Short mmCIF file of C-alpha atoms in Angstrom, two decimals:
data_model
loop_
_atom_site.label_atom_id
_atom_site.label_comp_id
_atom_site.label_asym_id
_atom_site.label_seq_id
_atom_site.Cartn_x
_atom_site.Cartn_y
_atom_site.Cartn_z
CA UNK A 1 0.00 0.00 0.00
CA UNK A 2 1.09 3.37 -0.97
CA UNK A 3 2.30 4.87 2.37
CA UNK A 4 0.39 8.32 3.43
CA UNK A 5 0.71 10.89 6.37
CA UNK A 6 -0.73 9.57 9.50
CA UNK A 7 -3.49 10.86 9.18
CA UNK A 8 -5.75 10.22 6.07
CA UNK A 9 -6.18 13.34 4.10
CA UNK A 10 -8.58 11.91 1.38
CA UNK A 11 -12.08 12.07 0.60
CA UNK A 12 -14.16 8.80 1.59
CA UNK A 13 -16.70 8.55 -1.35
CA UNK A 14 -18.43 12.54 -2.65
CA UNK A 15 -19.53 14.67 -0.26
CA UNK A 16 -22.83 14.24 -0.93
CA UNK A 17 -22.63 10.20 0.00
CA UNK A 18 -19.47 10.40 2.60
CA UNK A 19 -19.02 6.58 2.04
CA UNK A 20 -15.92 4.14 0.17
CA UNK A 21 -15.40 0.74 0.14
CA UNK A 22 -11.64 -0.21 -0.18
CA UNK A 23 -10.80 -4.03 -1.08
CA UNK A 24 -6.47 -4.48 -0.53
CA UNK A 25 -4.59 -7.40 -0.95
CA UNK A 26 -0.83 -7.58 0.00
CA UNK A 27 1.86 -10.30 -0.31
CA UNK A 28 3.73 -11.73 3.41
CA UNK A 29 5.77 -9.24 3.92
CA UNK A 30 4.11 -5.98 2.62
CA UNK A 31 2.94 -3.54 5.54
CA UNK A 32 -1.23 -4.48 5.24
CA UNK A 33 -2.38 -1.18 7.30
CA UNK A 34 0.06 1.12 7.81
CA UNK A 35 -0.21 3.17 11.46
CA UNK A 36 -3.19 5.76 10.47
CA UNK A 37 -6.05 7.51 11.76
CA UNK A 38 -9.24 9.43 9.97
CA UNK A 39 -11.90 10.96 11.17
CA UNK A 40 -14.58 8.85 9.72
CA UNK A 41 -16.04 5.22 11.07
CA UNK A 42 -15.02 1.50 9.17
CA UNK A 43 -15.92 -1.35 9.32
CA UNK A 44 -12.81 -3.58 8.22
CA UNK A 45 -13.61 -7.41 7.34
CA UNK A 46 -10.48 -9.90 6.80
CA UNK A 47 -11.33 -11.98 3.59
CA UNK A 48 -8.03 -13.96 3.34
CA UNK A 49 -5.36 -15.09 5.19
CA UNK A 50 -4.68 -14.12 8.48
CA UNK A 51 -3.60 -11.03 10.18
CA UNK A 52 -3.22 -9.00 13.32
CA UNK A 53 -4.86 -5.84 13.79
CA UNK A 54 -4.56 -2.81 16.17
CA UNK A 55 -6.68 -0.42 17.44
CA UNK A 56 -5.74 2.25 19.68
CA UNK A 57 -3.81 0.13 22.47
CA UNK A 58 -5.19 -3.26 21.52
CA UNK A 59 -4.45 -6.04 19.06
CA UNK A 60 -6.56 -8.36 17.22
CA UNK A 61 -5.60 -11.56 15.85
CA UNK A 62 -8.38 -12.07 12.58
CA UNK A 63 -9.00 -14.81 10.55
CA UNK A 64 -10.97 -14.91 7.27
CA UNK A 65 -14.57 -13.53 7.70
CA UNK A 66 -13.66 -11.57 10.99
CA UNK A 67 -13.99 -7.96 11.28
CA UNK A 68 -12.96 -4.93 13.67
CA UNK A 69 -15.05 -1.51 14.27
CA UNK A 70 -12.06 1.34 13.98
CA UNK A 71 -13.92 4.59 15.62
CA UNK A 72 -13.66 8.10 14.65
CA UNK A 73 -10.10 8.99 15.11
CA UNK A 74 -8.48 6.18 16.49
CA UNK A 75 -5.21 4.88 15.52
CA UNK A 76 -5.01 1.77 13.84
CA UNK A 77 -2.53 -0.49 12.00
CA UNK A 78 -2.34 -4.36 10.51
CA UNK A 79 -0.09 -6.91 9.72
CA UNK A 80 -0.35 -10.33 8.10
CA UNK A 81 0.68 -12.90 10.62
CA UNK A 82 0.87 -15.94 7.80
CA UNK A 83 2.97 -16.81 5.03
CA UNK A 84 0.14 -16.44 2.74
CA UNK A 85 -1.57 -13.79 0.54
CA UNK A 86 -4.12 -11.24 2.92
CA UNK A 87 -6.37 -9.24 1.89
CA UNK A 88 -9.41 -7.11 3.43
CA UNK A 89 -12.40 -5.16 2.45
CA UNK A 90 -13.16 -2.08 4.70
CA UNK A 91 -16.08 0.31 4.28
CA UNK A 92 -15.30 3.88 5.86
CA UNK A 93 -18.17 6.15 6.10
CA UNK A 94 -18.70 9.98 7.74
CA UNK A 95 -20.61 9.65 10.79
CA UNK A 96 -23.32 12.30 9.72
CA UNK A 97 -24.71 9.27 7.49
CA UNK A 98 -25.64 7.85 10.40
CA UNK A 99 -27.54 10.80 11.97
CA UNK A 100 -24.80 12.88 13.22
CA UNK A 101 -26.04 16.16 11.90
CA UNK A 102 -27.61 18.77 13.92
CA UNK A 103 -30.93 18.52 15.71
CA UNK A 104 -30.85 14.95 15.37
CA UNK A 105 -31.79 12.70 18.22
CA UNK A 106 -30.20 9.69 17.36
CA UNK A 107 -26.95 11.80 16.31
CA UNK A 108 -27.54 13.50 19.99
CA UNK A 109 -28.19 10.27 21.95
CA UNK A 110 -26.14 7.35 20.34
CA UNK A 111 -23.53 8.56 17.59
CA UNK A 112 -22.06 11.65 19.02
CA UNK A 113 -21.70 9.69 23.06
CA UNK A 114 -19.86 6.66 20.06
CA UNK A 115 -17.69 9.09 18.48
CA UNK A 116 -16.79 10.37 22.15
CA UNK A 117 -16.15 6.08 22.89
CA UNK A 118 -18.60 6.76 25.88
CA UNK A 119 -20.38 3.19 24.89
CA UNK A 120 -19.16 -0.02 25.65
CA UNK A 121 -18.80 -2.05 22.30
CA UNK A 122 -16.49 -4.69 20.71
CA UNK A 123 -13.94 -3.52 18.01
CA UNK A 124 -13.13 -7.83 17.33
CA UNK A 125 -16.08 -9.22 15.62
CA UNK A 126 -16.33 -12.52 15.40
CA UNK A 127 -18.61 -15.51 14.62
CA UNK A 128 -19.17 -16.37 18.24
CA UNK A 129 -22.72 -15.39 18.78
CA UNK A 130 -25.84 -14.36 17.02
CA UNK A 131 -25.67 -10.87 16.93
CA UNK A 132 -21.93 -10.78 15.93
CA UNK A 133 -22.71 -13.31 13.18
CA UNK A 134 -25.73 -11.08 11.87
CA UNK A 135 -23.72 -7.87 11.79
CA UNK A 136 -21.19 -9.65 9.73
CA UNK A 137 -23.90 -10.42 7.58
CA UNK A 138 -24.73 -6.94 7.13
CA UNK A 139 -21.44 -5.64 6.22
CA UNK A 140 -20.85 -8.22 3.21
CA UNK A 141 -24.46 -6.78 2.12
CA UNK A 142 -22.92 -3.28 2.32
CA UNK A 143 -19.81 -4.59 0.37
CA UNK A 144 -21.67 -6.02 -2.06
CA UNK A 145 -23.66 -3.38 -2.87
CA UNK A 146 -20.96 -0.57 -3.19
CA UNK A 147 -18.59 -2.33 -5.37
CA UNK A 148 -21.83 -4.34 -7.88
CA UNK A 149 -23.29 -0.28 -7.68
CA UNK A 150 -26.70 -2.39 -7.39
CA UNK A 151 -30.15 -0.34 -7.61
CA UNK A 152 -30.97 1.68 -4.84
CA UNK A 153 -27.34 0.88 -3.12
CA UNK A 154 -27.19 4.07 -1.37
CA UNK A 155 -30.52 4.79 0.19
CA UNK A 156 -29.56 0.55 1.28
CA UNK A 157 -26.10 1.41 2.47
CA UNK A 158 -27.42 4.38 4.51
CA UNK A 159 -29.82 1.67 6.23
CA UNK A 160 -27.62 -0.79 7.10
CA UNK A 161 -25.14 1.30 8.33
CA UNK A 162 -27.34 2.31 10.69
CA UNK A 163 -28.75 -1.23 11.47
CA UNK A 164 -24.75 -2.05 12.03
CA UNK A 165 -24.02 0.44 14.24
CA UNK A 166 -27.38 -0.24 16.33
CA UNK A 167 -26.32 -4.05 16.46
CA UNK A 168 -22.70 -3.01 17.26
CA UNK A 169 -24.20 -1.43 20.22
CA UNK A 170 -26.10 -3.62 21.53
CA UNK A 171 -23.32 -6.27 21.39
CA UNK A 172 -21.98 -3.91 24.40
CA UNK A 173 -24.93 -2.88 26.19
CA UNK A 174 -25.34 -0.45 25.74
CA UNK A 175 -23.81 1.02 28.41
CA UNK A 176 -21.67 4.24 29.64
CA UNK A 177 -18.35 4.09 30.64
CA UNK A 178 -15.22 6.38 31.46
CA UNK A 179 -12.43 6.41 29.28
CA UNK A 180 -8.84 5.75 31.44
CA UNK A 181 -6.72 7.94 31.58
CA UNK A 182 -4.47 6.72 29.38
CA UNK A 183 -6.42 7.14 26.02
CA UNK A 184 -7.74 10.57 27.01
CA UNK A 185 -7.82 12.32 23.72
CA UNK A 186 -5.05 14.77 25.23
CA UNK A 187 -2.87 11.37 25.09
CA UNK A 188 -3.94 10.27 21.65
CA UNK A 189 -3.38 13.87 20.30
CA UNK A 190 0.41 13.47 21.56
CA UNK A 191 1.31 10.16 20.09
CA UNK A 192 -0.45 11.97 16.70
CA UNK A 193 1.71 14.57 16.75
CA UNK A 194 4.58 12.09 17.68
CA UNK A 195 4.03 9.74 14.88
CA UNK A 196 3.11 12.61 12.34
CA UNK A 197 6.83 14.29 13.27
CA UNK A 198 8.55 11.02 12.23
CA UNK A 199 6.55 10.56 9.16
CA UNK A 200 7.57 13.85 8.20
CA UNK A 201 11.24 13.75 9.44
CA UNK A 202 12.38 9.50 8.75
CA UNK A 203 14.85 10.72 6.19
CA UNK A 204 17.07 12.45 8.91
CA UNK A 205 18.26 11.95 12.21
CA UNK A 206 15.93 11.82 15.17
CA UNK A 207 16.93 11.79 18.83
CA UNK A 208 14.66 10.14 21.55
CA UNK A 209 15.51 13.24 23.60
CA UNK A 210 13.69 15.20 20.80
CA UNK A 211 10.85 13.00 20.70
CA UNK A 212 10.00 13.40 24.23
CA UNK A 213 10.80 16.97 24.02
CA UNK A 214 7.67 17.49 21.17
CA UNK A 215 5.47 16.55 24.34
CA UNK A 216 7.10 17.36 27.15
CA UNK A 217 8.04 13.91 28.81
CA UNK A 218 10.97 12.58 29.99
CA UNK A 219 12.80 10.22 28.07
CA UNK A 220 11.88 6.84 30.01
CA UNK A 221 8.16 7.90 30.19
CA UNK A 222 8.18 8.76 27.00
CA UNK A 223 9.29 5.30 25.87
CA UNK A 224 6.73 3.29 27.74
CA UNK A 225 3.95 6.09 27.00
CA UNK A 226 4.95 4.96 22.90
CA UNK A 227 4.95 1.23 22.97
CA UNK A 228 1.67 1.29 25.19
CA UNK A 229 0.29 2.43 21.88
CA UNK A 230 2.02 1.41 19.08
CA UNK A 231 3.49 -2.38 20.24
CA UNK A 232 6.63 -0.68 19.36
CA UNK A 233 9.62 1.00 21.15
CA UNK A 234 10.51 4.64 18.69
CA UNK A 235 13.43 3.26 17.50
CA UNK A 236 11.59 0.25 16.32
CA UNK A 237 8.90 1.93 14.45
CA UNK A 238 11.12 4.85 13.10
CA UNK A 239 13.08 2.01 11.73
CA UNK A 240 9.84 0.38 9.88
CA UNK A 241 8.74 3.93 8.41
CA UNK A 242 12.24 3.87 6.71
CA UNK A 243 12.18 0.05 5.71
CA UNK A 244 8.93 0.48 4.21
CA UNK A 245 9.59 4.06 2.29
CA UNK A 246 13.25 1.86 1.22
CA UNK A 247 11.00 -0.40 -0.53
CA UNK A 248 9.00 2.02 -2.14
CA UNK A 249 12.34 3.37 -3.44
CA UNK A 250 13.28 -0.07 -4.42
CA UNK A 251 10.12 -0.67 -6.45
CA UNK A 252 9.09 2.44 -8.24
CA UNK A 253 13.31 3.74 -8.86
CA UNK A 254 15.91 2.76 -10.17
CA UNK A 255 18.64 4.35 -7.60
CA UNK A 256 21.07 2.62 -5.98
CA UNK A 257 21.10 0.83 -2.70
CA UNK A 258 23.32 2.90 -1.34
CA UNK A 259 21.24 6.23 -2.30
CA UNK A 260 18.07 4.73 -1.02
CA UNK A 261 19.71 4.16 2.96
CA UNK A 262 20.73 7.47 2.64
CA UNK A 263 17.20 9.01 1.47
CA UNK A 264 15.79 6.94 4.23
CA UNK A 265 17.79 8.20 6.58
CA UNK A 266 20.39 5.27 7.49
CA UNK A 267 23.99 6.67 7.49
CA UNK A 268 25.08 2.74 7.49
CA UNK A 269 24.66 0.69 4.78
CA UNK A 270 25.09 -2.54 6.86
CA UNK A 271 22.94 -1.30 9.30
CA UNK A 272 19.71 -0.52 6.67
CA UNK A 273 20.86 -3.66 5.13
CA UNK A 274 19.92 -5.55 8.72
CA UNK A 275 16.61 -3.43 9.41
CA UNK A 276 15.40 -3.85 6.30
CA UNK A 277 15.92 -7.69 6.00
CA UNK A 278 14.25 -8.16 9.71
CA UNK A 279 11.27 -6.46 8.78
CA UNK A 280 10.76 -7.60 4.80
CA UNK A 281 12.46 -11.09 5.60
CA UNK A 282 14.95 -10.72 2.45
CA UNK A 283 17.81 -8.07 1.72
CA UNK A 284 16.85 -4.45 -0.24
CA UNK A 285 18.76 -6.39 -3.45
CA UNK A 286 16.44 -9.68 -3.39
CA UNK A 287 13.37 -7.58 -2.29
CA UNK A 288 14.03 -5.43 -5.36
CA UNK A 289 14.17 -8.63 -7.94
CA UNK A 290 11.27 -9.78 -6.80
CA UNK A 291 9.20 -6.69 -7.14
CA UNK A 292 10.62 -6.60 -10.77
CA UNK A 293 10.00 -10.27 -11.76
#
């Protein structure tokens, strides 16, 4: 997948029906979701393979025909956990097509308290019971109708969104609760800017010290305050931003090895030759012949 800012900058579906379904497949090896965050819903159903997802601080290990609920602005990321072929359909929608607009009781009583993660509800949906196994139901009717562009699809779509969400509810509760303190949105708003100051700045160096500097932590808090979130220490995942813009380079240029460490920011060409091969399982040279075979 082409790699993007952190956060999504591009239009789900026209303005005037806020809604996109996305079908991705990617080879073992390729990032399947890189680390992102938008400030619409999905829906996100694993069709192949197997893969682990996370959302906010949590990780879910889906197999075919499972799906996760990703909420307005909450970071998420996947990876295939099998040496086979994954792919996923996800269908991302505004929530305003849900009755989020003004002077809207069910936008005032259920979506907005959702958006604000005020309701208890499952982001791993499974087969397990009924109501899972009918919501799943729902979202291949969704799917189907967005990509076949059958009659009526989005007066449908707007329906069973709805339905969804209502089921997805209900599968928790409903029921209030109080966020921890830990995902506060003043939290999730630093590791944004975090993550968005690496994505911008991979290609040169970055000190830890400067890291926790951007939000005023110390440099041991700041460590366990990142991997809480991301599974990752920030050395780790400034390392996989660079592997994974290195084999973008490798693909689409023709520059030399060498070059591409250097536009990635590795001063070491052993060193990017290591970090690359741990997190794409081959060296930048093989990695390259096989995208061109």
């Amino acid at each position: 997948m082409q790699q993007a800012h952190l956060k999504e900058d591009r239009v789900h579906g026209d303005p005037l029906y806020p809604i996109r379904v996305y079908e991705i497949c990617c080879q073992p090896g390729e990032e399947l979701l890189d680390l992102h965050w938008h400030d619409e819903l999905e829906f996100l159903m694993l069709t192949k393979g197997k893969a682990t997802f996370r959302v906010s601080m949590d990780d879910y290990e889906l197999e075919a025909g499972e799906a996760i609920f990703v909420n307005a602005g909450q970071l998420h990321s996947g990876y295939i956990t099998s040496e086979e072929a994954c792919c996923f359909t996800a269908v991302v929608f505004h929530p305003d097509i849900v009755g989020n607009g003004r002077f809207d009781l069910v936008g005032e009583k259920y979506i907005t308290p959702l958006i604000q993660q005020k309701y208890v509800i499952p982001a791993h949906i499974t087969r397990h019971s009924a109501g899972e196994t009918e919501l799943l139901e729902l979202l291949l009717q969704v799917f189907d109708l967005n990509i076949n562009e059958l009659p009526l699809y989005e007066l449908t779509t707007k329906g069973l969104l709805q339905l969804m969400i209502s089921k997805l509810m209900m599968l928790g509760g409903p029921s209030y609760r109080e966020l921890p303190p830990a995902v506060s949105p003043t939290h999730i708003d630093r590791l944004k800017l975090i993550i968005e100051y690496i994505q911008m700045n991979y290609s040169g160096p970055i000190r830890l010290e400067e890291l926790a500097a951007l939000v005023s932590f110390s440099e041991s808090y700041f460590c366990r305050y990142f991997k809480n979130f991301t599974g990752k220490s920030p050395l780790e995942y400034l390392n996989q931003v660079r592997a994974q813009r290195a084999a973008y380079l490798l693909k689409d240029t023709d520059k030399k090895i060498t070059e591409i460490s250097l536009d990635v920011g590795f001063n070491t060409l052993s060193y990017f030759i290591g970090v690359f091969k741990a997190h794409f399982g081959c060296t930048p040279s093989e990695y390259r012949r096989k995208a061109h075979a």
